[in-house]
Coordinates of N, CA and C in Angstrom, one line a residue:
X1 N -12.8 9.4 -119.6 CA -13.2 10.8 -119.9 C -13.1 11.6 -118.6
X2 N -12.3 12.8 -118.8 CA -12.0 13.5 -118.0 C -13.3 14.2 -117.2
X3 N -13.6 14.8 -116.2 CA -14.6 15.9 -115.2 C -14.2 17.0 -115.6
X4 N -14.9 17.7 -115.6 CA -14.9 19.4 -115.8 C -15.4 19.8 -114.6
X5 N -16.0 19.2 -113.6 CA -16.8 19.7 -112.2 C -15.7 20.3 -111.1
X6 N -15.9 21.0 -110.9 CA -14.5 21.7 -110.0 C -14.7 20.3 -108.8
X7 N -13.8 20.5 -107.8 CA -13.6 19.4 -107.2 C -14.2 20.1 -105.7
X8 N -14.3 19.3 -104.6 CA -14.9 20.0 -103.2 C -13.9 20.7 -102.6
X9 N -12.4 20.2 -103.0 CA -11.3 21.5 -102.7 C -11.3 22.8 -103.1
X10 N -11.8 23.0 -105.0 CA -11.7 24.0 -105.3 C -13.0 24.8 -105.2
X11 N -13.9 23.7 -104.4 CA -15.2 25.2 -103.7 C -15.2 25.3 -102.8
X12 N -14.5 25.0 -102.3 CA -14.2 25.3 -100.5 C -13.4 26.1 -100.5
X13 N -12.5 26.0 -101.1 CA -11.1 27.6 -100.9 C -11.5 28.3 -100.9
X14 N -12.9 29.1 -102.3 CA -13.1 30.4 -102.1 C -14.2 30.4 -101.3
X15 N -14.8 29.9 -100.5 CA -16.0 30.1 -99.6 C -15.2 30.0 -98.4
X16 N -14.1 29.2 -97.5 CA -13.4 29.8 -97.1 C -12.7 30.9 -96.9
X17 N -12.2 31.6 -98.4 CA -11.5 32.9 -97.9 C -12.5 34.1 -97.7
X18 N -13.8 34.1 -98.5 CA -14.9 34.9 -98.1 C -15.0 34.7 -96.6
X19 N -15.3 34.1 -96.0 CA -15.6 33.5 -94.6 C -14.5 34.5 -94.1
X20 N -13.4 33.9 -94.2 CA -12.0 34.9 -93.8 C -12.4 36.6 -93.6
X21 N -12.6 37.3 -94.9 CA -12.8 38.1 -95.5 C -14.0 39.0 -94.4
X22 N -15.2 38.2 -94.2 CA -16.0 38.4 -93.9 C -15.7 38.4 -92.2
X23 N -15.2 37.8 -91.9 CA -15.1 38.0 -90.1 C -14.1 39.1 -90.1
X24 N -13.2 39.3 -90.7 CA -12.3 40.5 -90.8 C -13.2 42.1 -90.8
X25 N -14.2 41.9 -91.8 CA -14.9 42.7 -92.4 C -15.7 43.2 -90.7
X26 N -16.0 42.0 -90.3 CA -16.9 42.4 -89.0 C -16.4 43.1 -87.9
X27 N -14.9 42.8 -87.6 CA -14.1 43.4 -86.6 C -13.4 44.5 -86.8
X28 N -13.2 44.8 -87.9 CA -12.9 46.3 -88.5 C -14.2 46.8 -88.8
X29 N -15.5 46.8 -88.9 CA -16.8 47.1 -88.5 C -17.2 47.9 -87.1
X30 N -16.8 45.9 -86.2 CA -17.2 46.6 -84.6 C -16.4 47.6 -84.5
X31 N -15.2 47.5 -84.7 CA -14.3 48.5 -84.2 C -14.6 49.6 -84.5
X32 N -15.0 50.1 -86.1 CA -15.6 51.5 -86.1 C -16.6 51.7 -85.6
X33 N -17.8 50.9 -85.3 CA -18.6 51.5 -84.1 C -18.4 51.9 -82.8
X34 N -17.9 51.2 -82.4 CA -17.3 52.1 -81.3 C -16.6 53.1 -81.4
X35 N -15.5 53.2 -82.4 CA -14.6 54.8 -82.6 C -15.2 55.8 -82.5
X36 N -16.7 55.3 -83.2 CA -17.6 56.1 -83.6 C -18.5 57.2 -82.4
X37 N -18.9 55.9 -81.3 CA -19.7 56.4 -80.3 C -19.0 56.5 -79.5
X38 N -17.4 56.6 -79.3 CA -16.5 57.4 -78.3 C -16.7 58.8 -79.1
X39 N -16.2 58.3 -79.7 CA -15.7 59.9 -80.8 C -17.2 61.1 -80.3
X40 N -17.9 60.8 -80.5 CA -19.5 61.8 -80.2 C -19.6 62.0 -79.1
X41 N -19.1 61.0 -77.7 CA -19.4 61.5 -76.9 C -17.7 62.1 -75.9
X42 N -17.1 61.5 -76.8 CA -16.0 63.3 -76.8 C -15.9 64.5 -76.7
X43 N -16.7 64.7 -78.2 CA -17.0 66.0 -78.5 C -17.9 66.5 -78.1
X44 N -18.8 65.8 -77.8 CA -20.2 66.0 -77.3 C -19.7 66.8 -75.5
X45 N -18.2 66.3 -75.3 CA -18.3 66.8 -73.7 C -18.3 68.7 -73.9
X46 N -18.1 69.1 -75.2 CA -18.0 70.8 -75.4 C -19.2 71.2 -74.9
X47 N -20.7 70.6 -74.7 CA -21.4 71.1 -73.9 C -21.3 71.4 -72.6
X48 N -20.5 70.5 -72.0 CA -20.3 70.8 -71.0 C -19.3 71.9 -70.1
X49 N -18.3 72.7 -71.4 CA -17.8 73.7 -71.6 C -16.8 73.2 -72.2
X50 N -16.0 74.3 -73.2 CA -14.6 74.4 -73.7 C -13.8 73.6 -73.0
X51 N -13.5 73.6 -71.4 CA -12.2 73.4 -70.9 C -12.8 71.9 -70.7
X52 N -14.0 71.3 -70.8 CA -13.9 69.9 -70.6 C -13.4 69.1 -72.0
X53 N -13.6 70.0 -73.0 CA -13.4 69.5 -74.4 C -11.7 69.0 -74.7
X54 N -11.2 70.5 -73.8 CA -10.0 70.9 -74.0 C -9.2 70.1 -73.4
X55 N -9.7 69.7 -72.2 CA -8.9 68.6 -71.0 C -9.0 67.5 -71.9
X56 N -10.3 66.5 -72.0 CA -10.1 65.1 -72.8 C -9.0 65.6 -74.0
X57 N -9.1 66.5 -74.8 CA -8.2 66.8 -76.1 C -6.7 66.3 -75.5
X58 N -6.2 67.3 -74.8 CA -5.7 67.9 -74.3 C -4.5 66.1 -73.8
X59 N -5.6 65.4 -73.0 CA -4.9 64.2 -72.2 C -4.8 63.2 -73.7
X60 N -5.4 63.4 -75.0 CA -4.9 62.5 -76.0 C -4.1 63.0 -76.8
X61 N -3.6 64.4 -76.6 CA -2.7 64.3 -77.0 C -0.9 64.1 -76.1
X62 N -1.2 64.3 -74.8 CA 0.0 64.6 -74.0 C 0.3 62.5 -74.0
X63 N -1.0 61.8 -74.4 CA -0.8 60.2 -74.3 C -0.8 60.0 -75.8
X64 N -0.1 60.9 -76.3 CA -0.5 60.5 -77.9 C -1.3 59.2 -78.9
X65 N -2.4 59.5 -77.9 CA -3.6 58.8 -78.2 C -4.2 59.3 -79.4
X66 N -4.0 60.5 -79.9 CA -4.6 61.3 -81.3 C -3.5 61.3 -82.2
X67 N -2.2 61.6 -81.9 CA -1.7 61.3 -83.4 C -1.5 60.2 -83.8
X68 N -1.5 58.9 -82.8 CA -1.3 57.7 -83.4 C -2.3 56.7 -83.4
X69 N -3.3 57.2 -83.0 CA -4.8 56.7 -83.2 C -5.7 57.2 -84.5
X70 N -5.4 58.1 -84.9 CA -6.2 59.0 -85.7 C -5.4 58.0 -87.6
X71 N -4.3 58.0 -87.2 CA -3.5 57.0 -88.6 C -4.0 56.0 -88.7
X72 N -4.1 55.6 -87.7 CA -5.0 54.2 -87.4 C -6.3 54.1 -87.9
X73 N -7.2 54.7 -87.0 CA -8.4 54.7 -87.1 C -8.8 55.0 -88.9
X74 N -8.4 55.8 -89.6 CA -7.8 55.9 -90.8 C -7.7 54.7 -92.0
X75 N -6.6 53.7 -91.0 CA -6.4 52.6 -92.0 C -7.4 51.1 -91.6
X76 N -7.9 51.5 -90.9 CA -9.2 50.6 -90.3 C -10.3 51.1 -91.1
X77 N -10.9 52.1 -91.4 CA -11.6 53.1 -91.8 C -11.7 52.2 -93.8
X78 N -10.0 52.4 -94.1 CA -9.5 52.3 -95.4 C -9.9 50.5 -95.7
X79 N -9.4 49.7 -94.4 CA -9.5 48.4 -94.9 C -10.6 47.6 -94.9
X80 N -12.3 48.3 -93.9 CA -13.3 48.1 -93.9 C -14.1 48.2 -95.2
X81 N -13.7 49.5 -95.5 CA -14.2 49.7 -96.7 C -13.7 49.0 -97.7
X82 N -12.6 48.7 -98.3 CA -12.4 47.8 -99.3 C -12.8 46.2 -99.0
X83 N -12.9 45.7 -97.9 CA -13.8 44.6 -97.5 C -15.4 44.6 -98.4
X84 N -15.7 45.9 -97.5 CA -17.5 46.2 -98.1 C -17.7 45.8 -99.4
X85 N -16.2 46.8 -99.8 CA -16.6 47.2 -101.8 C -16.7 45.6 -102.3
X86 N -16.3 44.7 -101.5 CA -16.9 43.4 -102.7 C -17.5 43.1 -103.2
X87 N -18.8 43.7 -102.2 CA -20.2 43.1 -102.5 C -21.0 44.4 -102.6
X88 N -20.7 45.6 -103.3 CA -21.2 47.0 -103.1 C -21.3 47.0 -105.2
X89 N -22.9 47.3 -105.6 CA -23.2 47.0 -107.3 C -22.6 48.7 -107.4
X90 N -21.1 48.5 -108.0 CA -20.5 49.8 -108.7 C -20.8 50.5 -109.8
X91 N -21.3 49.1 -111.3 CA -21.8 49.4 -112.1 C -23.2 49.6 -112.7
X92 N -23.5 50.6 -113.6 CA -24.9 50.7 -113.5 C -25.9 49.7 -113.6
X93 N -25.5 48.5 -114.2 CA -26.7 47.2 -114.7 C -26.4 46.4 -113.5
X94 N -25.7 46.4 -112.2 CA -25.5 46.0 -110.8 C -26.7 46.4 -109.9
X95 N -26.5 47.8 -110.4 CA -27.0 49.2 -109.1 C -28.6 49.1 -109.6
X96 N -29.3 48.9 -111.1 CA -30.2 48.8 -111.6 C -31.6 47.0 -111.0
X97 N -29.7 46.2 -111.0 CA -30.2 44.8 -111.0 C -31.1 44.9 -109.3
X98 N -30.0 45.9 -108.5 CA -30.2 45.7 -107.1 C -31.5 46.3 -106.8
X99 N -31.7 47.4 -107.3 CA -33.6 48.1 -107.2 C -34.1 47.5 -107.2
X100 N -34.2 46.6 -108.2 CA -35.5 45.5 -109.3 C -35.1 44.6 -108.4
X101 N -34.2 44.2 -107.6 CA -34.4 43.2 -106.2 C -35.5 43.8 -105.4
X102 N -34.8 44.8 -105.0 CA -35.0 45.4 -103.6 C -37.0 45.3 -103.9
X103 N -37.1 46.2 -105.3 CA -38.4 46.6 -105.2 C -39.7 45.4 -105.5
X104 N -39.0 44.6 -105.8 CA -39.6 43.1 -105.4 C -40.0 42.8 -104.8
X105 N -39.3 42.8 -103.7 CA -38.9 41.5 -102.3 C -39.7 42.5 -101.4
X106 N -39.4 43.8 -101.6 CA -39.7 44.5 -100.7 C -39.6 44.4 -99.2
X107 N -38.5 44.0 -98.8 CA -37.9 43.6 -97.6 C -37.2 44.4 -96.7
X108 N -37.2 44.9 -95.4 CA -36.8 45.8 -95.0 C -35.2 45.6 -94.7
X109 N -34.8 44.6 -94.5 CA -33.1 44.6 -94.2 C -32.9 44.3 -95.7
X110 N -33.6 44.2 -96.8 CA -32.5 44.8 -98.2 C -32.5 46.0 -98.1
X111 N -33.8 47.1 -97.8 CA -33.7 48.5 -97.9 C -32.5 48.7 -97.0
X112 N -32.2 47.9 -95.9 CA -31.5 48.8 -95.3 C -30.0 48.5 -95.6
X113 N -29.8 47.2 -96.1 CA -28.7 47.2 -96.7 C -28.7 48.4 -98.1
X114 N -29.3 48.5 -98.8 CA -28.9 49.8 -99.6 C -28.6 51.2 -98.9
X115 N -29.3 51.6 -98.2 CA -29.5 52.8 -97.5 C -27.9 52.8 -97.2
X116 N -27.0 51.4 -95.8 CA -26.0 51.3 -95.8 C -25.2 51.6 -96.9
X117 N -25.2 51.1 -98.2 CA -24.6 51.1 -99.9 C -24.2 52.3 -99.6
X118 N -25.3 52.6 -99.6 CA -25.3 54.9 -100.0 C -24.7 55.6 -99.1
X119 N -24.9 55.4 -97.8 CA -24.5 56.3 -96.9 C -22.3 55.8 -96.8
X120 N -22.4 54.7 -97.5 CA -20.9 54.4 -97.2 C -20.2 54.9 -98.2
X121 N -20.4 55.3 -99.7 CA -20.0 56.1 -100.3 C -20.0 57.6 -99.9
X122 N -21.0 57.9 -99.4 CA -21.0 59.4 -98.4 C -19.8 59.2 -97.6
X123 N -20.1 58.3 -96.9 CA -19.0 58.2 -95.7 C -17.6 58.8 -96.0
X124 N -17.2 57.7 -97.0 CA -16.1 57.6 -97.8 C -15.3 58.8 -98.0
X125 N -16.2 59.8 -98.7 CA -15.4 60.7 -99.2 C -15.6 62.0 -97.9
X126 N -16.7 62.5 -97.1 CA -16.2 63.2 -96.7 C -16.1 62.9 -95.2
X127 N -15.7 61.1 -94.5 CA -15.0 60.9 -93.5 C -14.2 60.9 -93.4
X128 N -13.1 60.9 -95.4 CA -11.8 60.9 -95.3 C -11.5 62.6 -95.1
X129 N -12.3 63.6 -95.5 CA -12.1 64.9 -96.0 C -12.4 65.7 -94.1
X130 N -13.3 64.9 -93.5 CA -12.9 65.2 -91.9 C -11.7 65.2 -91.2
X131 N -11.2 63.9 -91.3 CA -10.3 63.2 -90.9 C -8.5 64.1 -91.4
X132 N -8.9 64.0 -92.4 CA -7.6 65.1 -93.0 C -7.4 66.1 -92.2
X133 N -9.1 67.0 -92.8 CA -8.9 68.5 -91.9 C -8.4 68.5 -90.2
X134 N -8.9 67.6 -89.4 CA -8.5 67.5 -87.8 C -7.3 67.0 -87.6
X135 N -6.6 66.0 -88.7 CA -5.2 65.4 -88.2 C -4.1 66.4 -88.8
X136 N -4.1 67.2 -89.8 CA -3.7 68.1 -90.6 C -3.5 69.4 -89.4
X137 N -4.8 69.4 -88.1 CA -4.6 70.7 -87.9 C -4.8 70.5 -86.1
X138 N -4.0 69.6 -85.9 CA -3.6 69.3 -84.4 C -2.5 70.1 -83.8
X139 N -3.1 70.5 -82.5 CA -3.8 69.6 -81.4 C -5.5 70.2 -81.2
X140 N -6.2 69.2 -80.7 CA -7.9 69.2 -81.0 C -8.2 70.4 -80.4
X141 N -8.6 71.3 -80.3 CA -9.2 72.1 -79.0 C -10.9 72.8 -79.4
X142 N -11.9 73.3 -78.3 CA -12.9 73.5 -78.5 C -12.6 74.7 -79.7
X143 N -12.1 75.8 -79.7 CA -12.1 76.7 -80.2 C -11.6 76.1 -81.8
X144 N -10.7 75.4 -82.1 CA -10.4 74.9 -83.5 C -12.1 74.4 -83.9
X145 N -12.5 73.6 -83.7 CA -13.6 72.9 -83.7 C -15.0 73.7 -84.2
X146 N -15.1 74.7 -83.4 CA -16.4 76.1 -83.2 C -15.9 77.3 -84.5
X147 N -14.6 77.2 -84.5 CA -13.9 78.1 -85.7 C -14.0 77.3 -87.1
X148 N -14.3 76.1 -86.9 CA -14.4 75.5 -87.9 C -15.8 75.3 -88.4
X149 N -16.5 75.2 -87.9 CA -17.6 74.8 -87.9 C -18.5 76.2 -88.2
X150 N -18.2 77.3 -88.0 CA -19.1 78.9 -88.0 C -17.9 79.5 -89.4
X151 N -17.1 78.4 -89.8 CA -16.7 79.5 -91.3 C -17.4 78.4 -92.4
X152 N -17.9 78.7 -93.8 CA -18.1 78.3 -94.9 C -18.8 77.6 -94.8
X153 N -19.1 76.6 -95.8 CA -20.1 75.2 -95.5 C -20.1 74.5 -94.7
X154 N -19.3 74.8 -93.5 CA -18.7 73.1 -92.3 C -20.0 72.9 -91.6
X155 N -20.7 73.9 -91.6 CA -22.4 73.4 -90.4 C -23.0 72.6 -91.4
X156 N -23.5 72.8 -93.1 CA -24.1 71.9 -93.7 C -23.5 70.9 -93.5
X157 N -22.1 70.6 -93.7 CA -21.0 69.5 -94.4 C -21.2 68.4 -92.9
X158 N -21.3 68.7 -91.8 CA -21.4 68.2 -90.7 C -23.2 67.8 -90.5
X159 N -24.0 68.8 -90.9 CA -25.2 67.9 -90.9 C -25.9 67.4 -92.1
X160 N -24.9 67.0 -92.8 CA -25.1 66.0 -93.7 C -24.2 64.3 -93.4
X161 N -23.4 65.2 -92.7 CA -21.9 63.8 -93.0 C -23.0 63.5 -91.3
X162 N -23.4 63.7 -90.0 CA -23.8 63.2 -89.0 C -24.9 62.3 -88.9
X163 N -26.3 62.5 -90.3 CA -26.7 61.3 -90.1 C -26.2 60.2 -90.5
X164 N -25.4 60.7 -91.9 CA -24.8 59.4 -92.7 C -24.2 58.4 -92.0
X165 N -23.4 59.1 -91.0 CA -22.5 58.0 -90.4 C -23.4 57.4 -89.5
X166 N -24.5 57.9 -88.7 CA -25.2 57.1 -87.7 C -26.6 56.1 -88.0
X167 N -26.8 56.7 -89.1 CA -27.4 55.7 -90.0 C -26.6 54.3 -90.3
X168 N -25.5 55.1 -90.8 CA -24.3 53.7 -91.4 C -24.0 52.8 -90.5
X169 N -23.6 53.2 -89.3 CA -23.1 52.6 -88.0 C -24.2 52.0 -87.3
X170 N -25.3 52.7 -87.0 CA -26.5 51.9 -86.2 C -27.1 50.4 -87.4
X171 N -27.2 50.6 -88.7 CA -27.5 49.7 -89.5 C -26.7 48.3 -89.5
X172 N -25.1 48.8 -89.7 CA -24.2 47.8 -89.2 C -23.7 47.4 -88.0
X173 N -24.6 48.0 -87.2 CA -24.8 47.1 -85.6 C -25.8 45.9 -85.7
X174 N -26.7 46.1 -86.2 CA -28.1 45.4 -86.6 C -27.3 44.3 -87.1
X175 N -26.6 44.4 -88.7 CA -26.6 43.4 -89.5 C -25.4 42.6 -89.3
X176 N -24.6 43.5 -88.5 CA -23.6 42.3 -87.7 C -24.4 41.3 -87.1
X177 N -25.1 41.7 -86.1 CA -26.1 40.8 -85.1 C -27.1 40.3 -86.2
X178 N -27.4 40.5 -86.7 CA -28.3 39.3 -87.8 C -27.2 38.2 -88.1
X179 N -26.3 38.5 -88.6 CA -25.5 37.8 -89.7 C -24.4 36.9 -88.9
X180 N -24.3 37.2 -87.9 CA -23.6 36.4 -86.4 C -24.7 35.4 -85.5
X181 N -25.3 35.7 -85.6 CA -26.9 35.6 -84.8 C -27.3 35.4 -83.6
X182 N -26.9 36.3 -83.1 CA -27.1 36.9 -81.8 C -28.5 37.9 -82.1
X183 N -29.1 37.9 -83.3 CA -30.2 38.8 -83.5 C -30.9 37.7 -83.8
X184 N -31.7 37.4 -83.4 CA -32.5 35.9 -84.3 C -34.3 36.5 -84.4
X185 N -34.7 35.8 -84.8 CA -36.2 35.9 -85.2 C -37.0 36.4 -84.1
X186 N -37.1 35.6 -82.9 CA -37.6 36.0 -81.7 C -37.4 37.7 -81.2
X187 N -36.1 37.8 -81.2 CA -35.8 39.1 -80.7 C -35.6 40.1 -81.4
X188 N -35.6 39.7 -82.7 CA -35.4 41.0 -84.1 C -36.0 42.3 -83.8
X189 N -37.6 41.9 -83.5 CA -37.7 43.6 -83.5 C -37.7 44.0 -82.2
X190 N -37.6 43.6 -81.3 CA -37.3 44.7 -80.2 C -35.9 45.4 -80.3
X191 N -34.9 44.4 -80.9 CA -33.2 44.7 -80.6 C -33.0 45.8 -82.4
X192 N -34.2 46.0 -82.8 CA -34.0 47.2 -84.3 C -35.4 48.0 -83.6
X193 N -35.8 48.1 -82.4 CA -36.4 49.1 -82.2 C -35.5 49.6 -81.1
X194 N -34.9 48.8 -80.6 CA -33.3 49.8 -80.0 C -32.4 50.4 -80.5
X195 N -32.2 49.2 -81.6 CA -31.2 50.2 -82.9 C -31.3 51.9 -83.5
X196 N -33.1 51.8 -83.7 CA -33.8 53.0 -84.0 C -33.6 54.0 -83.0
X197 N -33.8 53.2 -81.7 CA -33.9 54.8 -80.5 C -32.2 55.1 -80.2
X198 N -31.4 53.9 -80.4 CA -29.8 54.4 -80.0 C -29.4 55.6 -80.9
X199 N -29.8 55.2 -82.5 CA -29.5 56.0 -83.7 C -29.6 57.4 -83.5
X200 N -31.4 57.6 -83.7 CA -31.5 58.9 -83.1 C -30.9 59.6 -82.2
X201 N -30.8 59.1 -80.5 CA -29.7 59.8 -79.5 C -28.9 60.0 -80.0
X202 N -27.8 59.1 -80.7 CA -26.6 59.8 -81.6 C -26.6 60.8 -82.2
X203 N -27.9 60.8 -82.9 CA -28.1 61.8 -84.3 C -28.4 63.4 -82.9
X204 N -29.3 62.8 -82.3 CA -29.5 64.1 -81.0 C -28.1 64.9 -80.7
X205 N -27.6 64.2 -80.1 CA -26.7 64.6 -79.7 C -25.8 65.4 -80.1
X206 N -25.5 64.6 -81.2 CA -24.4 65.4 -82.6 C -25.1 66.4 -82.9
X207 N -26.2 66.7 -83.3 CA -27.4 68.2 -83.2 C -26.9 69.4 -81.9
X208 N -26.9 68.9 -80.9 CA -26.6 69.1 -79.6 C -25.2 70.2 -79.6
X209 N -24.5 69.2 -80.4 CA -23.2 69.5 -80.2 C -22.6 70.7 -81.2
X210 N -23.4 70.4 -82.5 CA -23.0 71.4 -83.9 C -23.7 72.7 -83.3
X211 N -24.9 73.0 -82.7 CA -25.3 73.9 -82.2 C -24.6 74.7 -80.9
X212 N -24.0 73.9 -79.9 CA -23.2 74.4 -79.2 C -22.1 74.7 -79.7
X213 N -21.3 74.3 -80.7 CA -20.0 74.6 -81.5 C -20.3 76.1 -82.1
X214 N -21.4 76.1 -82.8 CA -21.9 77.5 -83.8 C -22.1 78.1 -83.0
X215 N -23.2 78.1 -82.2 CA -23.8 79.4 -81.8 C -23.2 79.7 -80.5
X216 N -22.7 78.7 -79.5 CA -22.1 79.2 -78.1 C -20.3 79.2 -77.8
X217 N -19.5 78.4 -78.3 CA -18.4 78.4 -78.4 C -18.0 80.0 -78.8
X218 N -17.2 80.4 -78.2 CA -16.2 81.5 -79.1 C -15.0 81.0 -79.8
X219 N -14.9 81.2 -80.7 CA -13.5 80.5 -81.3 C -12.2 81.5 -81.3
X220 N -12.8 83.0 -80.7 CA -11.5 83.8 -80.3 C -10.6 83.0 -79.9

């Protein structure tokens, strides 16, 4: 009489290719964190005036480090995310099942993996709808940026889209380092009470910067 029990080959394939999947997932992760906290403290140099904004702009595009980074950063952006979506509850009796976890366990790295959940569908739609508008309307300069930002919704759309992403990004700094374990039990909460104070500075900063863009830039 024949077995019906899958055999140790055929459960190891797919926990290997998750494994796969999952270290991929992390390095197209790291990688957007850092894009991330270059990218802020780029723009962030427009405090320091127009022509410093203009000069960094300025040297990525003459090294065409923005039109061929920006496609990029794009399809890294694209493949991270379809990574995530594996394990992200799409459907309502998923998204329902996952509360009635969360509000159980009451655990703070499930809250924060949801929070992550939410803020990456934010992400999603209007990181791609950033991303369009600046590569669509190259080359970068302070005044594009301040003109952009002082017509229509772009100050809301920007301080909505600025925590999301530093939320998203500081959280998946954390749960890399849990999930690799370089964050272990001993050191958890000091290295997510860093997490907390790096977050904020980002979130600072980016404040910093939407306000210098509005109110002090001329975009003549």
């Amino acid at each position: 009489m024949m077995s019906n029990q899958p055999t140790a080959a055929q459960v190891a394939q797919p926990v290997r290719t998750d494994a796969y999947l999952d270290t991929l997932q992390m390095f197209t992760g790291v990688a957007l964190i850092l894009f991330m906290w270059s990218h802020m403290i780029l723009v962030a140099s427009v405090n320091f005036g127009p022509g410093v904004m203009n000069a960094i702009a300025g040297f990525l595009e003459r090294t065409y480090l923005a039109q061929t980074g920006g496609p990029v950063i794009a399809f890294v952006f694209l493949v991270h995310f379809v990574l995530a979506a594996r394990k992200l509850p799409f459907r309502a009796k998923e998204q329902k099942a996952m509360w009635e976890h969360s509000v159980r366990f009451n655990h703070l790295d499930t809250w924060l993996w949801n929070v992550q959940a939410i803020t990456a569908m934010i992400i999603l739609i209007m990181g791609s709808i950033h991303m369009w508008t600046v590569l669509t309307n190259l080359p970068i300069t302070a005044a594009k940026s301040a003109a952009r930002v002082q017509t229509g919704w772009w100050l809301l759309f920007y301080l909505l889209l600025l925590p999301m992403i530093e939320l998203h990004v500081g959280i998946g700094f954390y749960r890399i380092g849990v999930k690799w374990g370089w964050i272990t039990r001993s050191n958890r909460k000091g290295l997510k009470r860093f997490e907390n104070k790096l977050t904020l500075v980002f979130i600072t900063i980016g404040l910093i910067t939407l306000f210098t863009l509005y109110f002090i830039i001329n975009p003549a």
